[in-house]
PDB file of C-alpha atoms in Angstrom:
ATOM      1  CA  MET A   1     -58.266 -76.099 187.436  1.00  0.00           C
ATOM      2  CA  GLY A   2     -55.631 -75.829 190.177  1.00  0.00           C
ATOM      3  CA  ALA A   3     -54.300 -78.590 192.382  1.00  0.00           C
ATOM      4  CA  PRO A   4     -56.663 -80.093 194.974  1.00  0.00           C
ATOM      5  CA  GLY A   5     -56.687 -77.854 198.027  1.00  0.00           C
ATOM      6  CA  ALA A   6     -55.926 -74.748 195.929  1.00  0.00           C
ATOM      7  CA  PRO A   7     -58.595 -72.189 194.975  1.00  0.00           C
ATOM      8  CA  ALA A   8     -60.477 -73.009 191.781  1.00  0.00           C
ATOM      9  CA  ARG A   9     -59.297 -71.051 188.759  1.00  0.00           C
ATOM     10  CA  LYS A  10     -61.676 -69.075 186.616  1.00  0.00           C
ATOM     11  CA  ARG A  11     -61.776 -69.191 182.850  1.00  0.00           C
ATOM     12  CA  GLY A  12     -59.015 -67.025 181.406  1.00  0.00           C
ATOM     13  CA  GLU A  13     -56.760 -67.294 184.442  1.00  0.00           C
ATOM     14  CA  PRO A  14     -53.273 -68.810 183.975  1.00  0.00           C
ATOM     15  CA  ASP A  15     -52.733 -72.546 184.370  1.00  0.00           C
ATOM     16  CA  ALA A  16     -51.534 -73.933 187.694  1.00  0.00           C
ATOM     17  CA  LYS A  17     -47.844 -73.543 188.437  1.00  0.00           C
ATOM     18  CA  ILE A  18     -45.296 -75.606 190.342  1.00  0.00           C
ATOM     19  CA  THR A  19     -45.142 -72.869 192.973  1.00  0.00           C
ATOM     20  CA  ASP A  20     -48.846 -73.413 193.661  1.00  0.00           C
ATOM     21  CA  LEU A  21     -47.581 -76.538 195.433  1.00  0.00           C
ATOM     22  CA  LEU A  22     -44.397 -75.024 196.873  1.00  0.00           C
ATOM     23  CA  LYS A  23     -44.745 -72.098 199.243  1.00  0.00           C
ATOM     24  CA  PRO A  24     -41.964 -70.088 200.921  1.00  0.00           C
ATOM     25  CA  GLU A  25     -42.817 -71.701 204.273  1.00  0.00           C
ATOM     26  CA  GLY A  26     -42.036 -75.074 202.686  1.00  0.00           C
ATOM     27  CA  ILE A  27     -38.496 -74.084 201.663  1.00  0.00           C
ATOM     28  CA  LYS A  28     -35.280 -73.995 203.661  1.00  0.00           C
ATOM     29  CA  VAL A  29     -32.142 -72.636 201.979  1.00  0.00           C
ATOM     30  CA  GLY A  30     -28.611 -73.144 203.327  1.00  0.00           C
ATOM     31  CA  ALA A  31     -29.721 -75.846 205.767  1.00  0.00           C
ATOM     32  CA  THR A  32     -27.513 -78.203 207.768  1.00  0.00           C
ATOM     33  CA  ALA A  33     -28.357 -81.914 208.006  1.00  0.00           C
ATOM     34  CA  LYS A  34     -26.399 -84.565 209.897  1.00  0.00           C
ATOM     35  CA  SER A  35     -27.754 -87.502 207.899  1.00  0.00           C
ATOM     36  CA  GLN A  36     -30.330 -88.591 205.331  1.00  0.00           C
ATOM     37  CA  ASP A  37     -32.808 -89.324 208.114  1.00  0.00           C
ATOM     38  CA  ASP A  38     -32.247 -85.849 209.579  1.00  0.00           C
ATOM     39  CA  ALA A  39     -32.827 -84.284 206.147  1.00  0.00           C
ATOM     40  CA  ILE A  40     -36.029 -86.314 205.693  1.00  0.00           C
ATOM     41  CA  ASP A  41     -37.287 -85.170 209.109  1.00  0.00           C
ATOM     42  CA  GLN A  42     -36.624 -81.534 208.212  1.00  0.00           C
ATOM     43  CA  LEU A  43     -38.419 -81.888 204.879  1.00  0.00           C
ATOM     44  CA  ILE A  44     -41.406 -83.535 206.558  1.00  0.00           C
ATOM     45  CA  ALA A  45     -41.514 -80.640 209.035  1.00  0.00           C
ATOM     46  CA  LEU A  46     -41.613 -78.226 206.077  1.00  0.00           C
ATOM     47  CA  GLN A  47     -44.470 -80.224 204.529  1.00  0.00           C
ATOM     48  CA  ASP A  48     -46.308 -80.140 207.834  1.00  0.00           C
ATOM     49  CA  ALA A  49     -45.745 -76.385 208.209  1.00  0.00           C
ATOM     50  CA  SER A  50     -47.289 -75.951 204.756  1.00  0.00           C
ATOM     51  CA  GLY A  51     -50.428 -77.773 205.904  1.00  0.00           C
ATOM     52  CA  ASN A  52     -49.969 -80.745 203.560  1.00  0.00           C
ATOM     53  CA  ILE A  53     -49.725 -83.661 205.997  1.00  0.00           C
ATOM     54  CA  GLY A  54     -52.433 -85.187 208.157  1.00  0.00           C
ATOM     55  CA  ASP A  55     -50.264 -87.822 209.847  1.00  0.00           C
ATOM     56  CA  THR A  56     -46.520 -87.139 209.880  1.00  0.00           C
ATOM     57  CA  VAL A  57     -45.655 -90.553 211.343  1.00  0.00           C
ATOM     58  CA  ALA A  58     -47.519 -92.438 208.613  1.00  0.00           C
ATOM     59  CA  TYR A  59     -46.120 -90.102 205.947  1.00  0.00           C
ATOM     60  CA  LYS A  60     -42.539 -90.714 207.072  1.00  0.00           C
ATOM     61  CA  LYS A  61     -43.197 -94.454 207.063  1.00  0.00           C
ATOM     62  CA  ALA A  62     -44.327 -94.185 203.426  1.00  0.00           C
ATOM     63  CA  ILE A  63     -41.295 -92.042 202.518  1.00  0.00           C
ATOM     64  CA  LEU A  64     -38.885 -94.569 204.051  1.00  0.00           C
ATOM     65  CA  ALA A  65     -40.687 -97.483 202.383  1.00  0.00           C
ATOM     66  CA  ARG A  66     -40.094 -95.807 199.012  1.00  0.00           C
ATOM     67  CA  GLU A  67     -36.399 -95.364 199.870  1.00  0.00           C
ATOM     68  CA  GLU A  68     -36.191 -99.082 200.629  1.00  0.00           C
ATOM     69  CA  GLU A  69     -37.304 -99.923 197.094  1.00  0.00           C
ATOM     70  CA  PHE A  70     -34.747 -97.688 195.385  1.00  0.00           C
ATOM     71  CA  SER A  71     -32.827 -94.652 196.528  1.00  0.00           C
ATOM     72  CA  THR A  72     -34.639 -91.491 195.441  1.00  0.00           C
ATOM     73  CA  ALA A  73     -31.284 -89.797 194.823  1.00  0.00           C
ATOM     74  CA  VAL A  74     -30.897 -89.378 191.065  1.00  0.00           C
ATOM     75  CA  GLY A  75     -27.293 -88.182 190.985  1.00  0.00           C
ATOM     76  CA  ASP A  76     -25.733 -84.746 190.478  1.00  0.00           C
ATOM     77  CA  GLY A  77     -26.565 -83.894 194.091  1.00  0.00           C
ATOM     78  CA  ILE A  78     -30.358 -84.179 193.661  1.00  0.00           C
ATOM     79  CA  ALA A  79     -32.735 -86.271 195.777  1.00  0.00           C
ATOM     80  CA  ILE A  80     -36.517 -86.411 195.413  1.00  0.00           C
ATOM     81  CA  PRO A  81     -38.031 -88.406 198.290  1.00  0.00           C
ATOM     82  CA  HIS A  82     -41.718 -88.940 197.627  1.00  0.00           C
ATOM     83  CA  ALA A  83     -44.773 -90.891 198.671  1.00  0.00           C
ATOM     84  CA  LYS A  84     -48.390 -91.254 197.615  1.00  0.00           C
ATOM     85  CA  THR A  85     -50.401 -92.035 200.728  1.00  0.00           C
ATOM     86  CA  SER A  86     -53.626 -91.327 202.614  1.00  0.00           C
ATOM     87  CA  ALA A  87     -51.462 -89.589 205.250  1.00  0.00           C
ATOM     88  CA  VAL A  88     -51.319 -86.613 202.860  1.00  0.00           C
ATOM     89  CA  LYS A  89     -54.135 -84.039 203.210  1.00  0.00           C
ATOM     90  CA  ARG A  90     -53.339 -82.142 200.020  1.00  0.00           C
ATOM     91  CA  PRO A  91     -50.637 -82.324 197.367  1.00  0.00           C
ATOM     92  CA  GLY A  92     -47.539 -80.325 198.078  1.00  0.00           C
ATOM     93  CA  LEU A  93     -43.812 -79.862 197.822  1.00  0.00           C
ATOM     94  CA  ALA A  94     -41.059 -79.081 200.291  1.00  0.00           C
ATOM     95  CA  ALA A  95     -37.536 -78.131 199.255  1.00  0.00           C
ATOM     96  CA  MET A  96     -34.182 -77.716 200.916  1.00  0.00           C
ATOM     97  CA  THR A  97     -30.628 -76.827 199.938  1.00  0.00           C
ATOM     98  CA  VAL A  98     -27.875 -78.311 202.091  1.00  0.00           C
ATOM     99  CA  PRO A  99     -24.485 -76.875 201.037  1.00  0.00           C
ATOM    100  CA  GLY A 100     -22.543 -79.585 202.884  1.00  0.00           C
ATOM    101  CA  GLY A 101     -24.638 -82.374 201.345  1.00  0.00           C
ATOM    102  CA  VAL A 102     -25.703 -85.686 202.902  1.00  0.00           C
ATOM    103  CA  GLU A 103     -25.168 -89.297 201.827  1.00  0.00           C
ATOM    104  CA  TRP A 104     -28.229 -90.590 199.954  1.00  0.00           C
ATOM    105  CA  SER A 105     -27.023 -93.771 198.168  1.00  0.00           C
ATOM    106  CA  ALA A 106     -26.861 -91.907 194.877  1.00  0.00           C
ATOM    107  CA  PRO A 107     -25.907 -93.820 191.712  1.00  0.00           C
ATOM    108  CA  ASP A 108     -22.909 -91.504 191.252  1.00  0.00           C
ATOM    109  CA  ASP A 109     -22.069 -91.577 195.004  1.00  0.00           C
ATOM    110  CA  ALA A 110     -22.444 -87.781 195.163  1.00  0.00           C
ATOM    111  CA  PRO A 111     -23.962 -86.382 198.377  1.00  0.00           C
ATOM    112  CA  ALA A 112     -27.383 -84.781 197.997  1.00  0.00           C
ATOM    113  CA  ASP A 113     -27.421 -81.016 198.427  1.00  0.00           C
ATOM    114  CA  LEU A 114     -30.670 -80.168 196.605  1.00  0.00           C
ATOM    115  CA  MET A 115     -33.798 -81.948 197.811  1.00  0.00           C
ATOM    116  CA  PHE A 116     -37.474 -81.839 196.915  1.00  0.00           C
ATOM    117  CA  MET A 117     -40.000 -83.865 198.894  1.00  0.00           C
ATOM    118  CA  ILE A 118     -43.267 -84.712 197.175  1.00  0.00           C
ATOM    119  CA  ALA A 119     -46.497 -85.365 199.080  1.00  0.00           C
ATOM    120  CA  ALA A 120     -49.186 -86.924 196.888  1.00  0.00           C
ATOM    121  CA  PRO A 121     -52.627 -87.847 198.249  1.00  0.00           C
ATOM    122  CA  GLU A 122     -54.529 -90.956 197.251  1.00  0.00           C
ATOM    123  CA  GLY A 123     -57.811 -90.785 195.400  1.00  0.00           C
ATOM    124  CA  GLN A 124     -57.635 -87.235 194.024  1.00  0.00           C
ATOM    125  CA  ASN A 125     -57.313 -85.862 190.510  1.00  0.00           C
ATOM    126  CA  ASN A 126     -54.002 -85.698 188.685  1.00  0.00           C
ATOM    127  CA  THR A 127     -53.548 -81.948 188.241  1.00  0.00           C
ATOM    128  CA  HIS A 128     -50.760 -81.889 190.833  1.00  0.00           C
ATOM    129  CA  LEU A 129     -49.023 -84.845 189.181  1.00  0.00           C
ATOM    130  CA  GLU A 130     -48.726 -82.862 185.950  1.00  0.00           C
ATOM    131  CA  MET A 131     -46.914 -80.086 187.823  1.00  0.00           C
ATOM    132  CA  LEU A 132     -44.634 -82.542 189.610  1.00  0.00           C
ATOM    133  CA  ALA A 133     -43.759 -84.069 186.248  1.00  0.00           C
ATOM    134  CA  GLN A 134     -42.727 -80.636 184.967  1.00  0.00           C
ATOM    135  CA  LEU A 135     -40.528 -80.060 188.025  1.00  0.00           C
ATOM    136  CA  SER A 136     -38.860 -83.446 187.568  1.00  0.00           C
ATOM    137  CA  LYS A 137     -38.023 -82.574 183.955  1.00  0.00           C
ATOM    138  CA  LEU A 138     -36.595 -79.168 184.886  1.00  0.00           C
ATOM    139  CA  LEU A 139     -34.301 -80.747 187.485  1.00  0.00           C
ATOM    140  CA  MET A 140     -32.511 -82.628 184.717  1.00  0.00           C
ATOM    141  CA  HIS A 141     -31.004 -79.320 183.546  1.00  0.00           C
ATOM    142  CA  GLN A 142     -27.836 -78.349 185.398  1.00  0.00           C
ATOM    143  CA  GLU A 143     -28.273 -74.589 185.081  1.00  0.00           C
ATOM    144  CA  PHE A 144     -31.709 -74.791 186.718  1.00  0.00           C
ATOM    145  CA  ALA A 145     -30.469 -76.908 189.619  1.00  0.00           C
ATOM    146  CA  ASP A 146     -27.479 -74.617 190.159  1.00  0.00           C
ATOM    147  CA  ALA A 147     -29.708 -71.538 190.222  1.00  0.00           C
ATOM    148  CA  LEU A 148     -31.812 -73.178 192.944  1.00  0.00           C
ATOM    149  CA  ARG A 149     -28.680 -73.977 194.949  1.00  0.00           C
ATOM    150  CA  ALA A 150     -27.575 -70.338 194.667  1.00  0.00           C
ATOM    151  CA  ALA A 151     -30.906 -68.912 195.913  1.00  0.00           C
ATOM    152  CA  LYS A 152     -30.484 -66.916 199.115  1.00  0.00           C
ATOM    153  CA  THR A 153     -34.139 -66.797 200.189  1.00  0.00           C
ATOM    154  CA  PRO A 154     -37.250 -68.970 199.745  1.00  0.00           C
ATOM    155  CA  GLU A 155     -38.766 -66.217 197.595  1.00  0.00           C
ATOM    156  CA  GLU A 156     -35.754 -66.225 195.258  1.00  0.00           C
ATOM    157  CA  PHE A 157     -35.976 -70.031 195.108  1.00  0.00           C
ATOM    158  CA  CYS A 158     -39.602 -69.772 193.939  1.00  0.00           C
ATOM    159  CA  SER A 159     -38.695 -67.086 191.377  1.00  0.00           C
ATOM    160  CA  VAL A 160     -36.124 -69.407 189.791  1.00  0.00           C
ATOM    161  CA  ILE A 161     -38.826 -72.057 189.374  1.00  0.00           C
ATOM    162  CA  ASP A 162     -41.398 -69.637 187.944  1.00  0.00           C
ATOM    163  CA  ARG A 163     -38.925 -68.292 185.398  1.00  0.00           C
ATOM    164  CA  ALA A 164     -37.758 -71.734 184.272  1.00  0.00           C
ATOM    165  CA  GLU A 165     -41.329 -73.015 184.016  1.00  0.00           C
ATOM    166  CA  ALA A 166     -42.360 -70.055 181.833  1.00  0.00           C
ATOM    167  CA  GLU A 167     -39.386 -70.640 179.527  1.00  0.00           C
ATOM    168  CA  ARG A 168     -40.211 -74.339 179.303  1.00  0.00           C
ATOM    169  CA  GLU A 169     -43.852 -73.651 178.427  1.00  0.00           C
ATOM    170  CA  ALA A 170     -42.788 -71.298 175.627  1.00  0.00           C
ATOM    171  CA  ALA A 171     -40.344 -73.879 174.247  1.00  0.00           C
ATOM    172  CA  ASP A 172     -42.973 -76.647 174.380  1.00  0.00           C
ATOM    173  CA  ALA A 173     -45.490 -74.453 172.555  1.00  0.00           C
ATOM    174  CA  ALA A 174     -42.988 -73.763 169.772  1.00  0.00           C
ATOM    175  CA  LYS A 175     -42.163 -77.461 169.503  1.00  0.00           C
ATOM    176  CA  ALA A 176     -45.851 -78.364 169.231  1.00  0.00           C
ATOM    177  CA  ALA A 177     -46.545 -75.861 166.429  1.00  0.00           C
ATOM    178  CA  PRO A 178     -47.781 -77.654 163.267  1.00  0.00           C
ATOM    179  CA  GLU A 179     -44.866 -76.458 161.162  1.00  0.00           C
ATOM    180  CA  ALA A 180     -42.358 -77.701 163.741  1.00  0.00           C
ATOM    181  CA  VAL A 181     -44.046 -81.104 163.931  1.00  0.00           C
ATOM    182  CA  ALA A 182     -44.052 -81.452 160.134  1.00  0.00           C
ATOM    183  CA  ALA A 183     -40.361 -80.538 159.882  1.00  0.00           C
ATOM    184  CA  ALA A 184     -39.308 -82.993 162.591  1.00  0.00           C
ATOM    185  CA  GLY A 185     -40.457 -86.143 160.775  1.00  0.00           C
ATOM    186  CA  TYR A 186     -40.399 -89.530 162.524  1.00  0.00           C
ATOM    187  CA  PRO A 187     -38.080 -90.005 165.516  1.00  0.00           C
ATOM    188  CA  GLU A 188     -35.218 -92.458 165.023  1.00  0.00           C
ATOM    189  CA  VAL A 189     -35.504 -93.977 168.499  1.00  0.00           C
ATOM    190  CA  LEU A 190     -38.532 -94.398 170.740  1.00  0.00           C
ATOM    191  CA  ALA A 191     -38.586 -94.869 174.501  1.00  0.00           C
ATOM    192  CA  ILE A 192     -40.951 -95.705 177.342  1.00  0.00           C
ATOM    193  CA  THR A 193     -40.162 -94.742 180.918  1.00  0.00           C
ATOM    194  CA  ALA A 194     -42.041 -95.922 184.005  1.00  0.00           C
ATOM    195  CA  CYS A 195     -41.541 -96.474 187.729  1.00  0.00           C
ATOM    196  CA  PRO A 196     -43.841 -97.900 190.446  1.00  0.00           C
ATOM    197  CA  THR A 197     -44.985 -94.545 191.857  1.00  0.00           C
ATOM    198  CA  GLY A 198     -44.914 -92.764 188.489  1.00  0.00           C
ATOM    199  CA  ILE A 199     -44.295 -89.384 190.105  1.00  0.00           C
ATOM    200  CA  ALA A 200     -40.709 -88.245 189.576  1.00  0.00           C
ATOM    201  CA  HIS A 201     -38.281 -90.785 188.122  1.00  0.00           C
ATOM    202  CA  THR A 202     -40.556 -91.621 185.172  1.00  0.00           C
ATOM    203  CA  TYR A 203     -40.348 -88.054 183.871  1.00  0.00           C
ATOM    204  CA  MET A 204     -36.709 -87.452 184.752  1.00  0.00           C
ATOM    205  CA  ALA A 205     -35.656 -90.494 182.740  1.00  0.00           C
ATOM    206  CA  ALA A 206     -37.675 -89.342 179.716  1.00  0.00           C
ATOM    207  CA  GLU A 207     -36.235 -85.835 179.897  1.00  0.00           C
ATOM    208  CA  ASN A 208     -32.645 -87.034 180.152  1.00  0.00           C
ATOM    209  CA  LEU A 209     -33.005 -89.561 177.337  1.00  0.00           C
ATOM    210  CA  GLU A 210     -34.375 -86.854 175.039  1.00  0.00           C
ATOM    211  CA  LYS A 211     -31.706 -84.362 176.107  1.00  0.00           C
ATOM    212  CA  LYS A 212     -28.794 -86.746 175.575  1.00  0.00           C
ATOM    213  CA  ALA A 213     -30.180 -87.986 172.272  1.00  0.00           C
ATOM    214  CA  LYS A 214     -30.334 -84.392 171.020  1.00  0.00           C
ATOM    215  CA  GLU A 215     -26.704 -83.837 172.055  1.00  0.00           C
ATOM    216  CA  MET A 216     -25.764 -86.911 170.005  1.00  0.00           C
ATOM    217  CA  GLY A 217     -27.716 -85.813 166.938  1.00  0.00           C
ATOM    218  CA  VAL A 218     -30.355 -88.527 167.403  1.00  0.00           C
ATOM    219  CA  THR A 219     -34.092 -87.825 167.372  1.00  0.00           C
ATOM    220  CA  LEU A 220     -35.887 -89.568 170.244  1.00  0.00           C
ATOM    221  CA  LYS A 221     -39.452 -89.503 171.536  1.00  0.00           C
ATOM    222  CA  ALA A 222     -40.241 -90.789 175.030  1.00  0.00           C
ATOM    223  CA  GLU A 223     -43.634 -91.956 176.264  1.00  0.00           C
ATOM    224  CA  THR A 224     -44.102 -91.604 180.023  1.00  0.00           C
ATOM    225  CA  GLN A 225     -46.300 -94.047 181.933  1.00  0.00           C
ATOM    226  CA  GLY A 226     -46.832 -92.193 185.200  1.00  0.00           C
ATOM    227  CA  SER A 227     -49.504 -91.811 187.844  1.00  0.00           C
ATOM    228  CA  ALA A 228     -51.273 -89.257 185.652  1.00  0.00           C
ATOM    229  CA  GLY A 229     -51.577 -91.815 182.845  1.00  0.00           C
ATOM    230  CA  ALA A 230     -49.600 -92.332 179.647  1.00  0.00           C
ATOM    231  CA  LYS A 231     -48.351 -89.115 178.067  1.00  0.00           C
ATOM    232  CA  ASN A 232     -46.645 -88.405 174.743  1.00  0.00           C
ATOM    233  CA  VAL A 233     -47.950 -91.784 173.575  1.00  0.00           C
ATOM    234  CA  LEU A 234     -46.057 -93.482 170.743  1.00  0.00           C
ATOM    235  CA  THR A 235     -48.090 -93.884 167.549  1.00  0.00           C
ATOM    236  CA  ALA A 236     -48.217 -96.921 165.284  1.00  0.00           C
ATOM    237  CA  ASP A 237     -46.531 -94.950 162.482  1.00  0.00           C
ATOM    238  CA  GLU A 238     -43.717 -93.830 164.780  1.00  0.00           C
ATOM    239  CA  ILE A 239     -43.135 -97.410 165.913  1.00  0.00           C
ATOM    240  CA  ALA A 240     -43.101 -98.637 162.316  1.00  0.00           C
ATOM    241  CA  HIS A 241     -40.428 -96.102 161.320  1.00  0.00           C
ATOM    242  CA  ALA A 242     -38.264 -96.361 164.466  1.00  0.00           C
ATOM    243  CA  LYS A 243     -34.816 -97.957 164.399  1.00  0.00           C
ATOM    244  CA  GLY A 244     -35.324 -99.334 167.883  1.00  0.00           C
ATOM    245  CA  ILE A 245     -37.088 -99.061 171.228  1.00  0.00           C
ATOM    246  CA  ILE A 246     -35.758 -98.291 174.716  1.00  0.00           C
ATOM    247  CA  ILE A 247     -37.751 -99.365 177.774  1.00  0.00           C
ATOM    248  CA  ALA A 248     -36.408 -97.747 180.958  1.00  0.00           C
ATOM    249  CA  ALA A 249     -38.822 -99.035 183.576  1.00  0.00           C
ATOM    250  CA  ASP A 250     -39.125-100.586 187.023  1.00  0.00           C
ATOM    251  CA  LYS A 251     -42.577-102.014 186.290  1.00  0.00           C
ATOM    252  CA  ASN A 252     -44.060-104.226 183.603  1.00  0.00           C
ATOM    253  CA  VAL A 253     -44.507-102.568 180.205  1.00  0.00           C
ATOM    254  CA  ASP A 254     -46.620-104.137 177.453  1.00  0.00           C
ATOM    255  CA  ARG A 255     -44.315-104.975 174.529  1.00  0.00           C
ATOM    256  CA  ALA A 256     -46.959-106.378 172.175  1.00  0.00           C
ATOM    257  CA  ARG A 257     -47.062-103.252 170.002  1.00  0.00           C
ATOM    258  CA  PHE A 258     -43.308-103.526 169.343  1.00  0.00           C
ATOM    259  CA  GLY A 259     -43.497-106.865 167.525  1.00  0.00           C
ATOM    260  CA  GLY A 260     -40.546-107.248 165.149  1.00  0.00           C
ATOM    261  CA  LYS A 261     -38.613-104.332 166.652  1.00  0.00           C
ATOM    262  CA  GLN A 262     -35.381-104.623 168.599  1.00  0.00           C
ATOM    263  CA  VAL A 263     -35.909-103.564 172.222  1.00  0.00           C
ATOM    264  CA  LEU A 264     -33.344-102.532 174.826  1.00  0.00           C
ATOM    265  CA  SER A 265     -34.699-102.903 178.362  1.00  0.00           C
ATOM    266  CA  THR A 266     -33.123-101.344 181.430  1.00  0.00           C
ATOM    267  CA  ASN A 267     -34.209 -99.824 184.735  1.00  0.00           C
ATOM    268  CA  VAL A 268     -35.499 -96.285 185.096  1.00  0.00           C
ATOM    269  CA  SER A 269     -32.391 -95.152 186.991  1.00  0.00           C
ATOM    270  CA  ALA A 270     -30.234 -96.011 183.985  1.00  0.00           C
ATOM    271  CA  GLY A 271     -32.493 -93.791 181.904  1.00  0.00           C
ATOM    272  CA  ILE A 272     -31.636 -90.943 184.258  1.00  0.00           C
ATOM    273  CA  ASN A 273     -27.953 -91.638 184.898  1.00  0.00           C
ATOM    274  CA  GLU A 274     -26.750 -93.527 181.809  1.00  0.00           C
ATOM    275  CA  PRO A 275     -28.793 -92.007 178.971  1.00  0.00           C
ATOM    276  CA  ARG A 276     -25.936 -91.699 176.497  1.00  0.00           C
ATOM    277  CA  SER A 277     -25.410 -95.449 176.053  1.00  0.00           C
ATOM    278  CA  SER A 278     -29.170 -96.052 175.988  1.00  0.00           C
ATOM    279  CA  SER A 279     -29.891 -93.364 173.388  1.00  0.00           C
ATOM    280  CA  ARG A 280     -27.689 -94.680 170.575  1.00  0.00           C
ATOM    281  CA  PRO A 281     -29.724 -96.134 167.702  1.00  0.00           C
ATOM    282  CA  SER A 282     -27.144 -98.894 167.352  1.00  0.00           C
ATOM    283  CA  SER A 283     -27.945-100.049 170.885  1.00  0.00           C
ATOM    284  CA  THR A 284     -31.400-100.975 169.740  1.00  0.00           C
ATOM    285  CA  ALA A 285     -31.031-101.556 166.022  1.00  0.00           C
ATOM    286  CA  ARG A 286     -28.264-104.144 166.167  1.00  0.00           C
ATOM    287  CA  ARG A 287     -28.698-105.948 169.453  1.00  0.00           C
ATOM    288  CA  PRO A 288     -31.293-108.554 170.390  1.00  0.00           C
ATOM    289  CA  SER A 289     -33.854-107.750 173.051  1.00  0.00           C
ATOM    290  CA  ARG A 290     -32.229-107.984 176.462  1.00  0.00           C
ATOM    291  CA  ARG A 291     -32.448-106.648 179.997  1.00  0.00           C
ATOM    292  CA  ALA A 292     -29.528-104.603 181.197  1.00  0.00           C
ATOM    293  CA  PRO A 293     -28.201-105.429 184.699  1.00  0.00           C
ATOM    294  CA  ARG A 294     -28.994-103.093 187.546  1.00  0.00           C
ATOM    295  CA  SER A 295     -26.116-101.230 189.103  1.00  0.00           C
ATOM    296  CA  ARG A 296     -25.173-102.164 192.655  1.00  0.00           C
ATOM    297  CA  GLN A 297     -26.589 -98.991 194.149  1.00  0.00           C
ATOM    298  CA  GLN A 298     -29.910 -99.326 192.387  1.00  0.00           C
ATOM    299  CA  ARG A 299     -30.824-102.878 193.330  1.00  0.00           C
ATOM    300  CA  PRO A 300     -33.982-103.098 195.427  1.00  0.00           C
ATOM    301  CA  ARG A 301     -33.294-103.448 199.117  1.00  0.00           C
ATOM    302  CA  ALA A 302     -36.746-104.812 199.912  1.00  0.00           C
ATOM    303  CA  ARG A 303     -39.704-106.391 198.171  1.00  0.00           C
ATOM    304  CA  ARG A 304     -41.133-103.925 195.727  1.00  0.00           C
ATOM    305  CA  THR A 305     -44.685-102.692 195.893  1.00  0.00           C
ATOM    306  CA  PRO A 306     -47.166-103.313 193.088  1.00  0.00           C
ATOM    307  CA  PRO A 307     -47.045-100.889 190.154  1.00  0.00           C
ATOM    308  CA  GLY A 308     -48.867 -97.636 190.683  1.00  0.00           C
ATOM    309  CA  THR A 309     -48.477 -97.418 194.455  1.00  0.00           C
TER     310      THR A 309
END
């Protein structure tokens, strides 16, 4: 079934794609923005032009409230402002490239020049959240982000996404094949990622932890606790065989199932921006359970909302 607001899919038709939520009229390439607020206004206008927003004033209020909790800039020039609110009529994306970049309180201090804005409605099914999770994972790959920046038209921008999504689906299918699963054995390190909204950062942290662990020759499996529910759930056998556990989360995570294991706790932004230090087995196998300090840029600027909002 497609995302809410999209035509229902018949049996045998392809699964929903990211570009079902992102239309050419919701994309602006080579834009100019004077500030973060100006960029947010332009992205909201793109969402509105795509027919996704019922109340632009309330939607912007929700977007800014999310920015007050933590900056939605994830580093490497990428920002993903997002909100889940009743002001949204139907799930959708807007995107913009800004060659000059704008300040977005990024953890690496880099200006944001590639932006996706997510509009998520309350009280609907989670099909759209699955697609947003896939987009968040793809954005953790530099070649994908650079190809989006280089797009000259909205149509070319969408083609980059379609191609990358097809390649990712093929890779995931190969990884899930029984023979591949049997050969992989138990992962050395396990992780859980979670953030209050559970839309973007949860999945980006998981993707980057797995990517960096692979570069280091470490096998890692990450469970995501997002708005669509827990995915890639850790099994009792995997926990028993793991050298240690990483929890990269900005919400409470139940630790009861990790009894007797060493646990390294940090915030979800560290999972995105500092995955190398988090992914080492020695970080979890030799150190007592502790909570890593938040970086200055990633400290909450206002009281945080309850998990899941």
